[in-house]
Amino acid sequence: MPASPPTAQVLIVGSGPTGLTLACDLARRSIDVRIIDKSPEFPRSSRAKGPNPRSLEVLEDLGVADRVLAAGSAPLPMRKYRDGLPIADTDPFGASRPAPDAPYDRPWLIAQWRLEEILRDRLAEYGVRVELGAEAAGLAQGPDSVTVPLADGRSITARYVVGCDGGHSPVRKLLGVPFEGKTTEEQMMVCGDVEADGLDRGYWHQWFDEDGAVLLCPIPGTRSGWWFQAGPERDRAGAPVPPSLESFRRLFARHTGLPGTHLSRASLLSTYRVNERLADRYRVGRVLLAGDAAHVHSIAGGLGMNTGIQDAYNLGWKLARVVTGQADPVLLDTYEEERLPVASWTLDFASERLRATLEAIRLPGGGLDTAVTPETTGLSRGYHWSSLSPAGSTTRLRAGDRAPDAPCRDAATGAPVRLFEAFTGPHFTLLGFGPGTADALRAAEAAYGDTVRVYGVGTGGPAGLTDEAGHARTAYGIEPGTDTLVLVRPDNHVGLIAPAADSRAVGAYLDHLSGTAFRRI
């Protein structure tokens, strides 16, 4: 078999949202990355319904949030029916508002194919394109690289490989990583993209009856496209009927009381069963797993794609530092250390939300809004247990928490600057609250200026940010008169909180991060 030269530092297998997020994150860090997919063409499936607020923050950092917002729409109110009649309209985000520390107050409705298209366009701006028709058929790990034979006889060699290739992940299977859990056969849906006429596109329509349900959600950017979901028909033996336009029409007519001919052009048909599975490890040598390749769970709460995007965001900066020699490969162990517990929590949470939703829809007026809770925003997930989160806290934050946003001004020019804008990019960010942090900021900039950007918040100076309304101090829980250092990781989680008097804390953190092992500080 002819072997390709090691032309990639990182090879990503799978070009869904997880793989594309990781590829964009690595490419912007000037990492030589290749991304392959076994499909002969890009899918047009609507599938996942869009990024949650935390994923929107990730997409903003990658420079595509504006495109995603323009291509999609705010989540629609849910119109719920019983016996074919509308009985309740519910907007689970009707009372939500953006806040100074959280600019995205709701998820965003966008077809998965469109989100992937936006990420591919962003990736192409770095000169990287998805290689289609490239199916991984093996893995051979060496001391310095991994060779991936392809089904067509070619092979690709890279320093690291990341499997982002879905719940049936060939990469995971090739690694022999167990994927323990369960499949609940009786909890089943048939799904597809359909064309439909005669329905108000300002609502997500949900018909629930004693013997089943039909859900239709309009697909943004289309004139008459809808996501169709329903409990399957059953044949005389009780077996589920495979999805088809004819079956969808019968289900639609039965549950809505409307003519089945309202539906046309059913495509991308699938049968969904509730799967709850978790890989028992995320790294085997130079090969890692992310997204559905590492975890699958109930769709309740809409956390599947979002958990994968956030896996990639956690992994990207760590992989880049290892590949470029800025950190020992042991840093990659913190990816599993941080993300596997999040996936485990997500499995339990989604299962509980599914149970609550199934209970709610038994009563008139119940619907999918039951699955929506503050936890589904993704903003509360942190890494308090991580070895990358040494002791440190304020009245509102702990090391490991998501770093909040806040509106400030550039102290030199007076121009508006959000903290998220200061964080944007592949660097660490050191915030110094209070004039007593000035020496520590200068020392960090002198010693780590290629890695860390420093900002004095409310301290003035050329790299200062004015916190006129006090939003930054409030968000970060900084007490009046205190001088506090907050080191923000490249994935916008708090790495370290320390008093200004502990001037060596930042250097100790970064030095240990780059060393042969990270020890608690």
XYZ file of C-alpha atoms in Angstrom:
521
model
C 0.000 0.000 0.000
C 1.524 3.346 -0.973
C 1.954 5.553 2.088
C 1.371 9.266 1.962
C 4.092 11.433 3.503
C 3.243 12.991 6.893
C 1.777 16.107 5.339
C -0.527 16.914 8.270
C 0.148 17.677 11.880
C -3.460 16.766 12.693
C -5.902 14.611 10.730
C -9.600 14.986 11.557
C -11.919 12.162 10.504
C -15.476 13.432 10.049
C -16.696 16.805 8.799
C -19.776 17.451 10.904
C -19.986 20.430 13.271
C -17.517 18.887 15.727
C -14.832 18.148 13.148
C -15.281 21.489 11.397
C -15.099 23.434 14.668
C -11.858 21.667 15.563
C -10.434 22.194 12.074
C -11.219 25.930 12.166
C -9.710 26.273 15.639
C -6.502 24.507 14.605
C -6.212 26.290 11.268
C -6.428 29.722 12.884
C -3.529 28.655 15.095
C -1.477 27.895 11.955
C -1.629 24.140 12.554
C -1.342 22.037 9.395
C -4.665 20.205 9.511
C -6.475 17.880 7.113
C -10.122 16.898 7.453
C -11.638 13.944 5.625
C -15.114 12.470 5.301
C -16.248 9.199 3.785
C -19.335 10.765 2.175
C -19.068 11.460 -1.559
C -20.876 14.773 -1.135
C -21.827 17.160 1.639
C -25.094 16.224 3.383
C -28.150 18.454 3.184
C -29.810 17.102 6.304
C -31.340 19.610 8.684
C -30.887 17.296 11.701
C -29.712 19.264 14.780
C -31.675 22.473 15.237
C -28.826 24.820 16.079
C -26.223 26.120 18.514
C -27.054 26.974 22.107
C -25.737 30.180 23.753
C -22.398 28.638 24.758
C -21.829 27.308 21.245
C -22.682 30.738 19.855
C -19.876 32.116 22.026
C -17.543 29.514 20.527
C -18.674 30.444 17.020
C -18.105 34.117 17.790
C -14.528 33.354 18.792
C -14.099 31.494 15.493
C -15.403 34.537 13.620
C -18.654 33.083 12.257
C -21.377 33.989 14.777
C -22.644 36.870 12.640
C -23.011 34.542 9.647
C -24.864 31.963 11.731
C -27.249 34.566 13.127
C -27.911 35.949 9.643
C -28.578 32.498 8.162
C -30.915 31.285 10.908
C -33.636 32.636 13.127
C -34.525 32.957 16.770
C -36.284 29.883 18.170
C -39.975 29.962 17.375
C -42.887 29.807 19.779
C -44.349 26.330 20.089
C -47.974 25.854 19.061
C -49.409 22.786 20.732
C -52.495 20.903 19.593
C -54.830 18.283 21.018
C -57.323 16.382 18.904
C -56.209 18.510 15.963
C -57.041 21.830 17.657
C -54.552 24.465 18.867
C -54.737 24.760 22.651
C -51.560 26.567 23.734
C -48.759 28.747 22.393
C -45.556 28.715 24.440
C -42.350 30.668 23.946
C -39.743 29.191 26.320
C -37.415 32.118 25.574
C -40.013 34.884 25.677
C -38.655 36.329 28.908
C -34.971 35.885 28.016
C -32.801 38.918 27.396
C -29.100 39.353 26.638
C -27.066 40.339 29.693
C -23.739 42.164 29.986
C -22.021 38.914 30.954
C -23.922 36.690 28.472
C -24.657 38.261 25.060
C -26.575 35.243 23.726
C -29.748 34.577 25.665
C -31.236 31.791 23.532
C -30.231 29.088 21.049
C -30.400 29.797 17.348
C -32.475 27.923 14.791
C -30.406 26.895 11.759
C -30.287 23.762 9.615
C -27.232 21.648 10.345
C -26.193 21.607 6.692
C -26.194 25.410 6.654
C -24.100 25.623 9.830
C -21.647 23.160 8.329
C -21.525 25.205 5.137
C -20.635 28.337 7.132
C -17.878 26.495 8.995
C -16.508 25.042 5.738
C -16.398 28.531 4.252
C -14.501 29.755 7.307
C -12.092 26.855 7.047
C -11.519 27.601 3.360
C -10.402 31.109 4.337
C -7.416 29.391 5.968
C -6.757 27.380 2.812
C -8.195 24.101 4.155
C -10.966 22.131 2.472
C -12.795 18.964 3.426
C -11.594 15.937 1.455
C -14.672 13.928 0.485
C -14.817 10.253 -0.416
C -11.997 9.469 2.005
C -12.975 6.616 4.308
C -10.688 5.618 7.185
C -10.097 1.863 7.020
C -7.378 1.395 9.627
C -5.085 2.959 12.198
C -1.383 2.282 12.701
C 0.241 4.198 15.542
C 3.962 4.736 15.652
C 6.129 6.561 18.177
C 5.811 9.893 16.366
C 2.816 9.598 14.041
C -0.363 7.784 13.064
C -0.964 6.302 9.612
C -4.574 6.010 8.462
C -5.117 3.685 5.482
C -8.089 4.725 3.369
C -10.626 2.430 1.751
C -9.457 3.480 -1.728
C -5.889 2.293 -1.092
C -4.335 5.634 -0.189
C -3.123 6.477 3.290
C -2.558 9.615 5.324
C 0.069 10.051 8.014
C -0.304 12.682 10.720
C 1.143 13.394 14.139
C -2.314 13.178 15.729
C -5.717 11.892 14.591
C -9.091 12.959 15.973
C -12.195 10.855 15.328
C -15.206 13.138 14.894
C -17.020 10.527 12.851
C -20.313 10.078 14.678
C -22.030 7.571 16.898
C -20.987 4.619 14.691
C -17.404 5.950 14.682
C -15.038 3.679 12.727
C -12.146 5.407 14.494
C -13.500 4.450 17.907
C -14.063 0.882 16.736
C -10.571 0.662 15.265
C -9.201 1.780 18.625
C -11.241 -0.874 20.415
C -12.663 1.694 22.835
C -15.829 0.390 24.569
C -18.993 2.425 24.007
C -21.118 1.316 26.919
C -24.754 2.210 27.384
C -28.166 1.279 26.087
C -30.537 1.683 23.175
C -34.213 2.062 24.082
C -35.979 0.477 21.134
C -39.482 1.519 22.169
C -38.511 5.223 22.264
C -38.424 5.839 18.554
C -39.125 8.587 16.009
C -39.226 8.808 12.249
C -37.693 11.994 10.888
C -37.085 13.780 7.633
C -37.079 17.039 5.734
C -40.387 17.717 4.002
C -42.027 20.365 1.904
C -45.343 21.512 3.389
C -47.993 24.087 2.540
C -50.802 25.628 4.547
C -49.008 26.006 7.892
C -47.944 29.209 9.647
C -44.136 29.346 9.526
C -44.056 31.519 12.620
C -44.525 28.476 14.883
C -43.047 25.107 15.695
C -46.217 23.001 15.438
C -46.624 20.095 17.872
C -49.588 17.731 17.707
C -49.753 15.358 20.687
C -52.389 12.668 21.085
C -52.822 9.564 23.212
C -51.524 7.365 20.392
C -48.639 9.436 19.052
C -47.377 12.806 17.878
C -46.346 14.814 14.827
C -43.948 17.760 15.039
C -43.229 20.226 12.226
C -40.640 22.988 12.560
C -39.919 25.386 9.680
C -36.377 25.310 8.316
C -34.906 28.836 8.177
C -33.801 30.018 4.767
C -36.339 27.896 2.909
C -39.738 28.860 1.499
C -41.604 25.683 2.404
C -39.064 23.389 4.079
C -39.883 21.791 7.431
C -38.360 19.310 9.879
C -40.792 16.425 10.320
C -40.691 14.250 13.444
C -43.292 11.713 14.529
C -43.860 8.507 16.373
C -43.695 5.758 13.724
C -46.612 3.928 12.213
C -46.885 0.287 13.217
C -47.803 -2.635 11.001
C -50.229 -5.381 12.011
C -47.478 -7.205 13.855
C -46.597 -4.060 15.793
C -43.312 -3.451 13.985
C -42.416 0.156 13.086
C -43.081 1.152 9.489
C -39.984 2.596 7.764
C -40.187 6.351 7.082
C -41.537 7.404 3.695
C -43.553 10.241 2.208
C -46.645 8.031 2.169
C -46.214 7.110 5.839
C -45.576 10.750 6.781
C -48.787 11.768 5.022
C -50.801 9.174 6.908
C -49.292 10.222 10.235
C -49.900 13.885 9.419
C -53.547 13.306 8.499
C -54.180 11.141 11.570
C -52.794 13.559 14.134
C -53.579 16.948 12.586
C -56.920 16.334 10.904
C -55.511 18.052 7.805
C -55.100 16.460 4.369
C -51.928 14.440 4.067
C -51.375 16.028 0.672
C -50.116 19.140 2.500
C -46.798 17.271 2.676
C -44.533 16.704 -0.313
C -40.946 15.870 -1.170
C -39.910 13.979 1.949
C -36.151 13.446 1.933
C -33.238 12.569 4.195
C -35.438 10.076 5.983
C -34.255 8.362 9.138
C -35.441 6.434 12.174
C -34.194 7.734 15.510
C -33.906 5.552 18.592
C -32.882 6.863 21.974
C -29.242 5.896 22.483
C -27.322 6.632 25.661
C -23.677 5.639 25.327
C -20.322 6.938 26.515
C -16.807 6.015 25.449
C -14.761 4.892 28.421
C -11.788 6.965 27.277
C -11.206 9.814 24.855
C -7.540 9.260 24.063
C -5.500 6.258 22.973
C -1.952 7.391 22.292
C -2.014 9.810 19.381
C -5.694 9.265 18.556
C -8.547 11.143 20.255
C -12.350 11.055 20.064
C -14.814 13.961 20.058
C -18.522 14.595 19.580
C -20.855 11.677 18.910
C -17.844 9.401 18.477
C -17.346 9.821 22.235
C -20.921 10.183 23.513
C -24.535 9.923 22.354
C -27.679 10.644 24.323
C -31.325 11.634 24.119
C -32.135 14.648 21.947
C -34.121 16.244 24.795
C -32.579 19.624 25.526
C -30.768 19.832 22.187
C -27.297 19.219 23.636
C -25.885 16.655 21.203
C -24.282 18.840 18.546
C -23.511 21.488 21.136
C -21.578 19.094 23.350
C -19.510 18.107 20.310
C -18.758 21.714 19.374
C -17.633 22.362 22.936
C -15.498 19.188 22.921
C -13.672 20.581 19.912
C -13.218 23.981 21.547
C -11.672 22.356 24.613
C -9.358 20.159 22.554
C -8.207 22.647 19.924
C -5.909 24.853 21.988
C -4.407 21.901 23.844
C -3.660 19.970 20.667
C -2.139 23.076 19.089
C 0.179 23.669 22.047
C 1.352 20.059 21.998
C 1.901 19.984 18.228
C 3.932 23.190 18.314
C 6.060 22.023 21.226
C 4.627 24.524 23.710
C 3.358 21.748 25.957
C 4.084 18.128 26.756
C 1.598 15.582 25.310
C 0.365 14.950 28.872
C -1.703 18.122 28.414
C -3.947 16.094 26.094
C -4.987 13.949 29.052
C -6.808 16.979 30.453
C -9.177 16.861 27.467
C -10.669 13.607 28.719
C -10.349 14.766 32.328
C -12.523 17.801 31.593
C -14.895 16.681 28.860
C -15.789 13.106 29.821
C -17.509 14.215 33.067
C -19.434 16.827 31.063
C -20.633 14.116 28.672
C -21.610 11.891 31.589
C -23.627 14.748 33.114
C -25.227 15.412 29.717
C -26.359 11.791 29.380
C -28.053 11.943 32.773
C -29.541 15.390 32.187
C -30.919 14.575 28.721
C -32.400 11.330 30.029
C -34.153 13.170 32.842
C -35.455 15.862 30.479
C -36.784 13.179 28.123
C -38.613 11.537 31.003
C -40.095 14.888 32.059
C -41.138 15.704 28.482
C -42.813 12.340 27.911
C -44.743 12.877 31.106
C -45.707 16.447 30.180
C -47.120 15.597 26.745
C -49.630 13.211 28.267
C -51.607 16.260 29.346
C -53.126 18.871 27.003
C -50.767 21.826 26.631
C -47.612 19.839 27.369
C -44.823 20.064 24.821
C -41.124 20.152 24.097
C -40.671 23.332 26.121
C -40.438 21.018 29.139
C -36.938 20.080 27.965
C -35.755 23.714 28.105
C -34.028 24.709 31.349
C -31.187 27.116 32.231
C -28.790 24.161 31.928
C -29.539 23.796 28.213
C -27.799 27.120 27.513
C -24.450 25.470 28.185
C -23.289 28.528 30.136
C -23.030 26.794 33.495
C -20.687 23.978 32.513
C -17.276 24.408 34.097
C -14.251 22.309 35.014
C -13.902 22.797 38.766
C -12.467 19.287 39.188
C -9.756 19.754 36.568
C -6.017 19.760 37.236
C -6.045 22.883 35.039
C -8.254 24.627 37.628
C -6.105 25.180 40.714
C -7.652 26.772 43.758
C -8.900 30.295 43.208
C -12.247 32.005 43.458
C -14.157 35.251 43.873
C -17.681 35.864 45.119
C -19.029 34.815 41.699
C -16.381 32.703 39.950
C -14.213 29.673 40.541
C -11.250 28.483 38.525
C -12.682 26.329 35.725
C -15.808 28.437 35.173
C -16.736 29.917 31.829
C -15.240 33.422 31.668
C -18.058 36.012 31.467
C -18.350 38.804 28.927
C -18.675 42.489 29.900
C -18.871 45.810 28.009
C -15.828 48.037 28.631
C -13.974 50.800 26.814
C -10.419 51.067 25.569
C -8.740 53.331 28.118
C -6.579 54.975 25.448
C -9.175 55.621 22.723
C -12.521 55.397 24.490
C -13.759 52.887 21.896
C -16.214 50.231 23.123
C -14.543 46.871 23.776
C -16.252 43.738 25.054
C -14.205 41.293 27.069
C -15.087 38.638 24.505
C -13.371 40.793 21.892
C -10.261 40.893 24.084
C -10.413 37.096 24.406
C -10.876 36.444 20.678
C -7.994 34.499 19.212
C -5.664 31.673 20.191
C -4.051 33.364 23.206
C -4.441 33.348 26.982
C -5.819 36.583 28.441
C -4.699 38.034 31.768
C -7.104 40.488 33.384
C -5.833 42.670 36.205
C -8.573 44.193 38.360
C -7.246 47.090 40.431
C -4.143 49.286 40.239
C -2.183 46.861 42.393
C -2.033 44.386 39.496
C 0.092 46.656 37.287
C 3.438 45.065 38.181
C 2.109 41.542 37.652
C 0.659 42.520 34.274
C 3.951 44.022 33.130
C 5.889 40.969 34.289
C 3.511 38.578 32.512
C 3.682 40.569 29.291
C 7.491 40.636 29.384
C 7.837 36.918 30.054
C 4.855 35.475 28.133
C 3.916 38.149 25.604
C 3.818 35.618 22.761
C 1.225 33.579 24.661
C -0.672 36.005 26.892
C -2.438 39.313 26.264
C -2.728 41.497 29.336
C -5.414 44.037 30.207
C -5.726 46.201 33.259
C -9.438 46.554 33.979
C -10.147 49.957 35.457
C -6.428 50.668 35.875
C -5.806 52.927 32.858
C -2.641 52.670 30.771
C -2.097 51.734 27.122
C -3.439 48.197 27.601
C -6.203 49.254 29.967
C -9.951 48.744 29.802
C -12.315 51.183 31.457
C -15.111 49.463 33.370
C -17.381 52.514 33.574
C -20.573 50.744 34.598
C -18.822 48.144 36.731
C -20.112 45.245 34.617
C -16.731 43.518 34.473
C -16.146 43.721 38.232
C -19.682 42.500 38.862
C -19.404 39.586 36.426
C -16.084 38.497 37.889
C -17.119 39.020 41.505
C -14.315 41.462 42.305
C -14.885 43.168 45.643
C -14.267 46.953 45.841
C -10.723 47.820 46.780
C -9.310 44.396 45.947
C -6.564 43.738 43.377
C -7.148 40.455 41.587
C -5.593 38.601 38.635
C -7.773 36.402 36.413
C -6.094 34.245 33.766
C -8.484 33.193 30.991
C -7.628 30.134 28.925
C -7.810 30.123 25.105
C -11.182 28.327 25.339
C -12.507 31.181 27.495
C -12.596 29.293 30.753
C -10.988 30.718 33.865
C -7.650 29.046 34.483
C -6.474 30.937 37.534
C -7.729 33.493 40.049
C -5.076 34.969 42.332
C -4.503 38.069 44.446
C -2.158 40.603 42.898
C 0.288 40.032 45.734
C 0.831 36.504 44.461
C 2.799 37.836 41.512
C 4.338 34.443 40.679
C 1.033 32.610 40.282
C 0.555 33.335 36.587
C 4.089 32.320 35.648
C 3.844 29.174 37.762
C 0.587 28.207 36.045
C 1.943 28.709 32.529
C 5.282 27.068 33.289
C 3.602 23.978 34.703
C 1.204 23.938 31.747
C 4.165 23.795 29.383
C 6.147 21.293 31.426
C 6.228 17.540 31.519
C 3.316 17.391 33.952
C 0.757 19.771 35.307
C 0.704 19.798 39.076
C -1.744 21.600 41.296
C -0.437 25.022 42.202
